Coordinates of C-alpha atoms and ligand atoms in Angstrom, one line a residue:
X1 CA -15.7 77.0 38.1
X2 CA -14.9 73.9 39.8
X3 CA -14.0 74.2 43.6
X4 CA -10.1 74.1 43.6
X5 CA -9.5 73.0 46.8
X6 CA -11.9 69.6 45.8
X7 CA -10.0 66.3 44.5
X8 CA -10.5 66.7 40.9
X9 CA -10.1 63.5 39.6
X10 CA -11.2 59.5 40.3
X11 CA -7.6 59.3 41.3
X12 CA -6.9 62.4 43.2
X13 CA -10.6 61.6 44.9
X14 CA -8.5 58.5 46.3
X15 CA -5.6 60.4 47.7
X16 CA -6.8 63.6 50.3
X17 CA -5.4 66.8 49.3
X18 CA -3.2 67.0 52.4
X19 CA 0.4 66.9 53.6
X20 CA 0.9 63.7 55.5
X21 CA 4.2 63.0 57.2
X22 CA 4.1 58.7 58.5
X23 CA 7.8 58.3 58.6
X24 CA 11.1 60.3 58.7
X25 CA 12.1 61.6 55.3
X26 CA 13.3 59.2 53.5
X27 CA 11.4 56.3 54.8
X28 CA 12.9 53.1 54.9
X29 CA 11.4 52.0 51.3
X30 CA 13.2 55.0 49.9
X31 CA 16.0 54.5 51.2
X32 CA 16.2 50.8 50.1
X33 CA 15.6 52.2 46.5
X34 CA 17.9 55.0 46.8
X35 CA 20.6 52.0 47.4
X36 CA 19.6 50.6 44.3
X37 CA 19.7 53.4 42.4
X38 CA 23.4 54.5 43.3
X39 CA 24.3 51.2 42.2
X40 CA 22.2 51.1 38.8
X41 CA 21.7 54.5 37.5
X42 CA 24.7 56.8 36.3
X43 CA 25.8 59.3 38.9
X44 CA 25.1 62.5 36.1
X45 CA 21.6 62.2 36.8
X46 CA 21.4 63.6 40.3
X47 CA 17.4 63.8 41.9
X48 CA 16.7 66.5 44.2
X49 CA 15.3 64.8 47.0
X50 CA 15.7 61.4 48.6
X51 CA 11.8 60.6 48.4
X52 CA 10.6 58.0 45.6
X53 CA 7.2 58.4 44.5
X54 CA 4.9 55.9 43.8
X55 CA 1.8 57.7 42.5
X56 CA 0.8 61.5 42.4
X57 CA -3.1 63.5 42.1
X58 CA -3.9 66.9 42.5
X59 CA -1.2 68.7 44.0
X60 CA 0.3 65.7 46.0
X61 CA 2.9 63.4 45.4
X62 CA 3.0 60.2 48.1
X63 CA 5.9 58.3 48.0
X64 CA 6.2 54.6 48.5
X65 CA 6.3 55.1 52.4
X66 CA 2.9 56.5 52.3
X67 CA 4.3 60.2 53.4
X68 CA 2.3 62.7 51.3
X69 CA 3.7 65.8 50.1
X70 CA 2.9 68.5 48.9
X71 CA 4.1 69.8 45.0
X72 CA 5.4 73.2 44.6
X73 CA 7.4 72.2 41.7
X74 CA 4.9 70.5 39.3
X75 CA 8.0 68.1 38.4
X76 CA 9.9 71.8 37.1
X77 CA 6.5 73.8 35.7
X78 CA 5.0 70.0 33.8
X79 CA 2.1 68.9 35.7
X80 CA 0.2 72.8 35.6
X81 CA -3.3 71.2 35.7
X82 CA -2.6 69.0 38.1
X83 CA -1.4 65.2 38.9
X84 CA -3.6 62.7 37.5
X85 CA -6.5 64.8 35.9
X86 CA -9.2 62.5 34.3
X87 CA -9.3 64.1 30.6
X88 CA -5.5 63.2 30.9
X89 CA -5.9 60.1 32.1
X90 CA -8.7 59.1 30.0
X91 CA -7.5 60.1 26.5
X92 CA -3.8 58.3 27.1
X93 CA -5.9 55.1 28.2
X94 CA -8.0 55.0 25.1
X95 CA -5.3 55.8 22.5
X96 CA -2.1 53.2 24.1
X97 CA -5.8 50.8 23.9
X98 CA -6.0 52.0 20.1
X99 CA -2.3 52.3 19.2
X100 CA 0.9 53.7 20.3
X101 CA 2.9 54.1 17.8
X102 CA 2.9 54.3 14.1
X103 CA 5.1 57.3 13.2
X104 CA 3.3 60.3 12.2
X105 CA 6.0 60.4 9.1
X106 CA 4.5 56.5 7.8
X107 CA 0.8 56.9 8.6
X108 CA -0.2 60.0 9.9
X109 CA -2.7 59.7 12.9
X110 CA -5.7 62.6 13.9
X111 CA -4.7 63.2 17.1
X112 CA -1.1 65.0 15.6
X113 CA -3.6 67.0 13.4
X114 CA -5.5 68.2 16.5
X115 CA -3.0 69.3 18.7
X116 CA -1.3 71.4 16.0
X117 CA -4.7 72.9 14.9
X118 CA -5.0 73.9 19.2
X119 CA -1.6 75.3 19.0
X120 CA -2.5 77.5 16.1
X121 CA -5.8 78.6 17.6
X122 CA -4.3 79.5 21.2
X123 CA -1.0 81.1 20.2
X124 CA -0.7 84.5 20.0
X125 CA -1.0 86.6 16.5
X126 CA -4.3 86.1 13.8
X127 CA -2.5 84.6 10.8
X128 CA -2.0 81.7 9.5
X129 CA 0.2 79.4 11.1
X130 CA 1.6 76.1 11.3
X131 CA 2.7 73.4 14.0
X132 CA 5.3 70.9 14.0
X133 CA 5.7 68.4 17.2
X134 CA 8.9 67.1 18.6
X135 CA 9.3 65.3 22.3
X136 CA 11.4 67.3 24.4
X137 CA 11.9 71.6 25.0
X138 CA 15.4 70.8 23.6
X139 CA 14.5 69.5 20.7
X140 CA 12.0 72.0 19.6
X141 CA 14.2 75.1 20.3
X142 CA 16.6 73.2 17.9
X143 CA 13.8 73.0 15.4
X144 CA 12.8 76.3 15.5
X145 CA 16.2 77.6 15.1
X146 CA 16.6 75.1 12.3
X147 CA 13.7 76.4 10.5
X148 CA 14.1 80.1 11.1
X149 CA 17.9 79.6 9.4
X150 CA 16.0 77.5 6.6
X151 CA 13.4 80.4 6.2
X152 CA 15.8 83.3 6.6
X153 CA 18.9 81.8 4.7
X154 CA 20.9 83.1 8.1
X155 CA 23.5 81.3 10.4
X156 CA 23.3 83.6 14.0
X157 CA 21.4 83.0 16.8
X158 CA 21.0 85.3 19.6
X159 CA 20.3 84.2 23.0
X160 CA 20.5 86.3 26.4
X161 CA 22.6 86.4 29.8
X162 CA 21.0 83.6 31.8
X163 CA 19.5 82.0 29.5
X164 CA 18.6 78.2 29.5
X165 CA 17.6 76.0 26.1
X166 CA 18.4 72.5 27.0
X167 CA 21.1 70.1 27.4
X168 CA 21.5 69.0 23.6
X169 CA 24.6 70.2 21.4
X170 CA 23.3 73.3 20.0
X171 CA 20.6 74.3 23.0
X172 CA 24.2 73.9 25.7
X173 CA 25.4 75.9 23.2
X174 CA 22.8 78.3 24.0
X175 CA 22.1 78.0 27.5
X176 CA 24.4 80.8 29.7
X177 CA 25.2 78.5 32.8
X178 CA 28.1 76.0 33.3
X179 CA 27.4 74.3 36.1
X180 CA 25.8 72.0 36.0
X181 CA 24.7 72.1 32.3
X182 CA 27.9 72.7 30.1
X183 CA 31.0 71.8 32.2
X184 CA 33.4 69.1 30.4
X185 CA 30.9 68.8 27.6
X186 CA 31.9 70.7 25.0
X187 CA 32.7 72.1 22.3
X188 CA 29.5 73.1 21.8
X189 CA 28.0 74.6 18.4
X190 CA 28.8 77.7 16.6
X191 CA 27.6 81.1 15.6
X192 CA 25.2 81.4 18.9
X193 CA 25.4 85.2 20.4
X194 CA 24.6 86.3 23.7
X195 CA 23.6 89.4 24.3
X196 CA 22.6 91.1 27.8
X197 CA 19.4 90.6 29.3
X198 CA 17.4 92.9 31.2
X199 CA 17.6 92.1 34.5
X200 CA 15.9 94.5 36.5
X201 CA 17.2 93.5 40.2
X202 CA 21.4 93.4 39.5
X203 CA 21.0 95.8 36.1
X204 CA 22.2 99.7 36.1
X205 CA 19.6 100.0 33.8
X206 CA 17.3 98.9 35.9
X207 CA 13.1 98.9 35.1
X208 CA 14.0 100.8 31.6
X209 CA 13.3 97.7 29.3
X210 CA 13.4 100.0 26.3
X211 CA 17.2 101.1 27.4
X212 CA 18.0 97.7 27.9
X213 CA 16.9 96.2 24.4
X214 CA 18.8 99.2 22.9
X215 CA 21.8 98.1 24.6
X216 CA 21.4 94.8 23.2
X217 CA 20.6 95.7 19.8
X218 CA 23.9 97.7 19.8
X219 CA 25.9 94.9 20.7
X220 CA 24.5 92.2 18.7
X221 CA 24.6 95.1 15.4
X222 CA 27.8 95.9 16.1
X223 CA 29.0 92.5 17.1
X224 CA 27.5 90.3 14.7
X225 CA 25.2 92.6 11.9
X226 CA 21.4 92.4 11.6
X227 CA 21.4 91.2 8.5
X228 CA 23.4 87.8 9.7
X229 CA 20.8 87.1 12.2
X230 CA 18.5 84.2 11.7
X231 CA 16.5 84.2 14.8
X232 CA 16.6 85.8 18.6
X233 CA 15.5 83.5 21.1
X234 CA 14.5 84.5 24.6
X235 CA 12.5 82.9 27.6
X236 CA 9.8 85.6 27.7
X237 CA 10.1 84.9 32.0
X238 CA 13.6 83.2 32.1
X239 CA 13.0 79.4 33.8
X240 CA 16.5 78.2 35.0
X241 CA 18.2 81.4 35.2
X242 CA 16.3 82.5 38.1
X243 CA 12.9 83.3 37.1
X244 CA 14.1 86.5 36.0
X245 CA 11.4 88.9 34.4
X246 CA 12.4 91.5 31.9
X247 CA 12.0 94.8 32.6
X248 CA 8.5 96.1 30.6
X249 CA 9.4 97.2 27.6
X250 CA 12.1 95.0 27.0
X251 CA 10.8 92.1 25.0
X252 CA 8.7 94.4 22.4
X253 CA 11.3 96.3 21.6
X254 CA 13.6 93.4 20.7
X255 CA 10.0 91.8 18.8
X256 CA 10.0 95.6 16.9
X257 CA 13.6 95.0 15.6
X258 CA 12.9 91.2 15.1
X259 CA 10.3 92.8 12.6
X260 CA 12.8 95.5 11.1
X261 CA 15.4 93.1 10.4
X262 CA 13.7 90.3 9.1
X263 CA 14.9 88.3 12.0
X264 CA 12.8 85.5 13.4
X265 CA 11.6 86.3 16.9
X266 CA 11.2 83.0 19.0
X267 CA 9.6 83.1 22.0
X268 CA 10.5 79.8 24.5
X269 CA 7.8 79.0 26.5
X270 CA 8.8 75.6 27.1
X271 CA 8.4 76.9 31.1
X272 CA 6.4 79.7 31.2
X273 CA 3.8 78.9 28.6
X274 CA 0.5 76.8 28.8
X275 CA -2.0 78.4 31.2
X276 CA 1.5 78.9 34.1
X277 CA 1.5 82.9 34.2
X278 CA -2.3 83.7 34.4
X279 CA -2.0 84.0 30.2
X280 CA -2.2 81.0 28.1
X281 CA 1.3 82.3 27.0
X282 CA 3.9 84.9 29.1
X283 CA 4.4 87.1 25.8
X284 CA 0.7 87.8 26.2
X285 CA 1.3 90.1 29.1
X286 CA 3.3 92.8 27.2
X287 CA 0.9 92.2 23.6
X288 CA 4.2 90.7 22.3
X289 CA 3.5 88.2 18.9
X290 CA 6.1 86.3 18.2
X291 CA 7.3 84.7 14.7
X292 CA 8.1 81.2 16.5
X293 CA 6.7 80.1 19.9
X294 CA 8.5 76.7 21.3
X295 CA 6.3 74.4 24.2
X296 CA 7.1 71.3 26.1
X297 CA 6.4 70.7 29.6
X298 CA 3.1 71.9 30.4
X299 CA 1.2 70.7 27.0
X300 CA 1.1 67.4 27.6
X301 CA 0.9 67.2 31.7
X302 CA 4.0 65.0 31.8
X303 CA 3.8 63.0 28.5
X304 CA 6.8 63.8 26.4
X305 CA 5.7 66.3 24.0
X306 CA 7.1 69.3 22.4
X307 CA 6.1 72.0 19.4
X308 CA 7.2 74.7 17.5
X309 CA 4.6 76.5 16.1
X310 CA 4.4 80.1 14.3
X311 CA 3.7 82.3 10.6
X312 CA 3.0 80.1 8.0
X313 CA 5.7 81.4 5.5
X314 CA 8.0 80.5 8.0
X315 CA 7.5 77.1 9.6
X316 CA 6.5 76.1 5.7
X317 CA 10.4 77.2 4.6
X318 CA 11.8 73.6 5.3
X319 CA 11.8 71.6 2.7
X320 CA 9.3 67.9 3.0
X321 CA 11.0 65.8 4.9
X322 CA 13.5 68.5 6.2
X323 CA 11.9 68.2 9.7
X324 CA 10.5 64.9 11.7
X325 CA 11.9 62.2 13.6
X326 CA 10.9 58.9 15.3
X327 CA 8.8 59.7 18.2
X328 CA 7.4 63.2 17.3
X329 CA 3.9 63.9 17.9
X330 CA 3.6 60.3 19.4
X331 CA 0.2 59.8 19.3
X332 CA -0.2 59.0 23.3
X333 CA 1.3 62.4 24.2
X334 CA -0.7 63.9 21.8
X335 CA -4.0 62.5 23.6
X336 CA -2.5 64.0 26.9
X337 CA -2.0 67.3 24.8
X338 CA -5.5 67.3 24.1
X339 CA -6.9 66.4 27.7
X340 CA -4.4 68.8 29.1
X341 CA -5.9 71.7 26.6
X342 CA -9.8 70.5 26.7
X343 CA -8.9 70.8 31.1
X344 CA -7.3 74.0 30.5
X345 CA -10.0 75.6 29.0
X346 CA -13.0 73.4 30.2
X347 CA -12.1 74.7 34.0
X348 CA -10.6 78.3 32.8
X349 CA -7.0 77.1 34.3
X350 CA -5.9 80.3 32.7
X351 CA -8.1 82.3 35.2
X352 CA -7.2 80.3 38.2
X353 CA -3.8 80.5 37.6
X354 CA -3.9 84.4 37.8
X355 CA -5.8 84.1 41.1
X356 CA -3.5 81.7 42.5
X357 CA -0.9 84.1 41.3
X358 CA -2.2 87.1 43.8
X359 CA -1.9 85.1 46.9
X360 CA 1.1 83.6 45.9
X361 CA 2.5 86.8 45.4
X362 CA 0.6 88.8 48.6
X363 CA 2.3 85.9 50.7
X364 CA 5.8 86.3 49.4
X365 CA 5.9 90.1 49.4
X366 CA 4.4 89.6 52.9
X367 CA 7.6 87.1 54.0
X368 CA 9.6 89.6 52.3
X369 CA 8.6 92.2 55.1
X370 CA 9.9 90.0 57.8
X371 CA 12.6 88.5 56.0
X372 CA 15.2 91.1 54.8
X373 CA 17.2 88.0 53.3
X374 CA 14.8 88.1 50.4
X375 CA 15.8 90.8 48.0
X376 CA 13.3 90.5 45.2
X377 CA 9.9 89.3 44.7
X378 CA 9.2 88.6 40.8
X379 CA 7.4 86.5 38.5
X380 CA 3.9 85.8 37.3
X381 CA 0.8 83.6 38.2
X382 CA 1.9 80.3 39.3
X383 CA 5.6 81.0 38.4
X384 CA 7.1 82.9 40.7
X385 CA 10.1 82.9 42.6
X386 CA 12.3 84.9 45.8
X387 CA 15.9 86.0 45.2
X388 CA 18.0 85.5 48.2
X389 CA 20.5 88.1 49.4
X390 CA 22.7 89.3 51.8
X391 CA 20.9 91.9 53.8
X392 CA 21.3 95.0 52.4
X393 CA 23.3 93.9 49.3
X394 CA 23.0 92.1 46.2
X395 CA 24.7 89.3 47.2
X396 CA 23.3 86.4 46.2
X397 CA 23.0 83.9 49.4
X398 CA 22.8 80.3 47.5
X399 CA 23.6 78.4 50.8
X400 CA 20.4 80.1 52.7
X401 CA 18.5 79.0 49.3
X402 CA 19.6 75.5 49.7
X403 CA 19.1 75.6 53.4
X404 CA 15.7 76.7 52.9
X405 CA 14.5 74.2 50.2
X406 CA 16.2 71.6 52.3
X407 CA 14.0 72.4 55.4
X408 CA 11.0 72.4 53.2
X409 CA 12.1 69.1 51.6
X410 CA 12.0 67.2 55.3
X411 CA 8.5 68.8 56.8
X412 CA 7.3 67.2 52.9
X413 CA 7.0 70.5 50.8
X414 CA 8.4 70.0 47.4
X415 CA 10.3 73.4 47.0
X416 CA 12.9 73.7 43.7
X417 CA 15.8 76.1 43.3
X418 CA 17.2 78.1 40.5
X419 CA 19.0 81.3 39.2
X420 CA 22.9 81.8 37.5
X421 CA 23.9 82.3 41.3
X422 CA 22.0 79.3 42.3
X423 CA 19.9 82.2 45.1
X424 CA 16.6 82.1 43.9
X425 CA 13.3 79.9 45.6
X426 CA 10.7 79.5 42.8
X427 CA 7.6 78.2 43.3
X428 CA 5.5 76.6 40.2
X429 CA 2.5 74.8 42.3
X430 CA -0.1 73.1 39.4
X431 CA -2.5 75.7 39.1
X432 CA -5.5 73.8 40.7
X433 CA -4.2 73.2 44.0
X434 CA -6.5 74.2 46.6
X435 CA -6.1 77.3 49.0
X436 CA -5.6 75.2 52.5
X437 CA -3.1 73.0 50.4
X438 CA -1.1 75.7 49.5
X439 CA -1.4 78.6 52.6
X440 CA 0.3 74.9 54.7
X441 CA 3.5 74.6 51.9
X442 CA 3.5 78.5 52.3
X443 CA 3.6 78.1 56.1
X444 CA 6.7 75.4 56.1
X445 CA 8.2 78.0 53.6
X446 CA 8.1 81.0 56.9
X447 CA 9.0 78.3 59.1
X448 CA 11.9 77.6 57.3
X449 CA 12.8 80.9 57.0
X450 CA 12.2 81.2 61.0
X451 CA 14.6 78.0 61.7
X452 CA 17.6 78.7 59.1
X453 CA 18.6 81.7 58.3
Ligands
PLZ1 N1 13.6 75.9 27.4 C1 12.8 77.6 28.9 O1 12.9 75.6 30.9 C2 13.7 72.9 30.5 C3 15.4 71.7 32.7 C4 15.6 70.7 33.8 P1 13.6 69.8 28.0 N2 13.9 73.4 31.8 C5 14.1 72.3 32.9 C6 17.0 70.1 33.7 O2 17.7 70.2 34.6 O3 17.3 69.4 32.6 C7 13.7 73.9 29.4 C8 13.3 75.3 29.7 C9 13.3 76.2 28.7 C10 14.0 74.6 27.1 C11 14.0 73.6 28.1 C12 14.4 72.2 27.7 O4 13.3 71.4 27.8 O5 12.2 69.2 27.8 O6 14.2 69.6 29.3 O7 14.5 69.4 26.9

């Protein structure tokens, strides 16, 4: 086991793991850029913070003022193993030096080969399954749900209460918030059902996961009938929504009448999957096997790369040709895929997630003490997250929310936001950063807390 708190990389070894403040927030360079940018890039594509980066290793990002700060965001649950890891680095060196594009539908290339044979070997359930590689989250939950209709002959897909897909057509369509995502853009595509999550903070229903699937099950039997479903779709730890973890229970319950119906059970993982939750994949934790499982983000360590891989019968339904595109399984993302998965496992990332995981959490329920603002403490491993309330209520407090990730923002914490009431702090650090690193982010996060609510 590698020393975490170490540089871990010939470029991280360059840039000390430490927060380093050497101007105000922006500096002067970013806010010549940021200039630039109002005037060049489309106003739809808002950034969180006013910093520009210029280069990133370990756990730190330093922006082109020199400040160094520190990532609690992994740029939204990407960069799990860490900025700038060598086996990364490396492999997307050699193959852009070999070739970097040929189109894995022309002349197929090893590296595709590779990365679906890994996904088959570390996703959960022991038969035989296939892979199929897209680049965005987006694209593969509209590929899975393409191929489960294929396979099943079915038009309906269920999705949940605070659910988020993606920003394409059908994936809008699927995603439960309007702001920012859907508003103006419609109409989006048909015969997508939402049913009622469990949400065990704001639910009457509470921790009973097995009430709450029942619930759902009656409304999407009664509203749409079993035997119209295609596919459910669910975030096994909802991302965007607000981190929100279903109550146990829930999730094999709705697997159990996945199985009874012939429905096709996908599993999105595009945030919570690949070594983030102290499991290689968040279903893992309740035993859950699911027909489909969808990746992005994490697999590639910031390359664009996506997958949907599951049961043979199934992801072999659509027809040659049926499924592909330009880019997919580009053969530099897949090298990344393959550093990011040799890292994972060479350094048991899975392990050290689940470890960072207990002091993350011991620190939050700890703030949580002090702090009667923060009405729920949830998530797994190195994705977890606080809901912000009104004392004593469930009202959700967005402004203290913003308030906070603002003050963190300034003393050079990278903190992101999330949640259908736009209340909840989450916190998805890469997995390697080292214990000093992240006790100082998690003492800007109490001071914030001390100088803003
Ligand atoms: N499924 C569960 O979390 C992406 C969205 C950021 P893409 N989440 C971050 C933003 O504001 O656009 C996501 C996810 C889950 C699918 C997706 C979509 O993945 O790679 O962004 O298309």
């Amino acid at each position: 086991m590698p020393d975490s708190t170490l540089p871990q990389s010939g470029a991280a070894r360059e840039v000390t793991q430490k927060r380093s403040l050497v101007t105000e927030l922006p500096g002067p360079r970013s806010r010549e850029l940021a200039a630039r940018r109002d005037a060049a890039v489309a106003s739809g594509v808002s950034s969180l913070m006013p910093v520009f980066a210029a280069r990133a290793a370990g756990a730190i990002v330093v922006d082109v003022d020199g400040n160094q700060l520190i990532d609690l965001g992994s740029g939204i649950a990407v960069t799990t193993v860490g900025h700038s890891v060598p086996a990364i680095v490396t492999g997307v060196q050699e193959q852009i030096e070999a070739f970097s594009h040929t189109c894995f539908t022309i002349t197929p290339y090893e590296g595709y080969v590779a990365v679906c044979e890994a996904l088959n070997r570390l996703t959960p359930g022991d038969f035989e399954k296939r892979s199929a590689l897209f680049n965005s989250g987006a694209e593969a939950v509209e590929n899975a749900v393409k191929i489960a209709r294929r396979a099943t002959g079915r038009d309906t897909v269920v999705v949940f209460d605070h659910a988020y897909h993606g920003r394409t057509n059908l994936t809008m369509a699927m995603t439960a918030k309007n702001m920012p995502y859907k508003d103006g853009f419609g109409p989006f595509a048909g015969e997508v059902f939402r049913a009622p999550m469990s949400y065990p903070l704001r639910d009457p229903l509470g921790t009973d996961g097995a009430a709450a699937a029942a619930r759902a099950i009656t409304e999407i039997e009664s509203q749409v009938g079993a035997q119209r479903v295609a596919c459910l779709v669910i975030e096994p730890i909802q991302g965007e929504g607000g981190f929100i973890e279903p109550a146990p229970g829930f999730l094999p319950a709705l697997a159990a009448w996945c199985t009874a119906n012939d429905v096709v059970f996908v599993a999105d993982e595009v945030q919570s999957g690949f070594a983030r939750t102290g499991r290689m994949f968040a279903v893992e934790h309740e035993g859950v096997v699911p027909d489909l499982v969808v990746t992005a983000k994490g697999i590639a360590g910031g390359m664009p790369l996506s997958a949907v891989t599951g049961r043979a019968e199934i992801m072999d339904a659509a027809h040659a040709g049926g499924i592909g595109g330009t880019y997919t399984g580009n053969p530099v993302s897949c090298a990344a895929a393959l550093g990011v998965i040799a890292t994972i496992e060479s350094e048991g990332l899975v392990e050290t997630g689940r470890r960072l995981g207990e002091r993350l959490r011991s620190f939050l329920l700890g703030l949580q003490e002090r702090f009667p603002e923060i009405g729920d403490v949830r998530g797994r491993g190195a994705m977890q997250a606080i809901e912000l309330v009104v004392p004593g209520t469930h009202t959700p407090d967005a402004a203290l929310a913003g308030r906070v990730a603002k003050y963190c923002h300034q003393q050079g914490v990278i903190t992101l936001t999330c949640g259908t009431y736009g209340n909840v702090l989450r916190f998805l650090p890469p997995v390697t950063i080292g214990d000093e690193l992240l006790d100082d982010a998690l003492s800007v996060l109490a001071e914030a807390f001390e100088t803003v609510r």
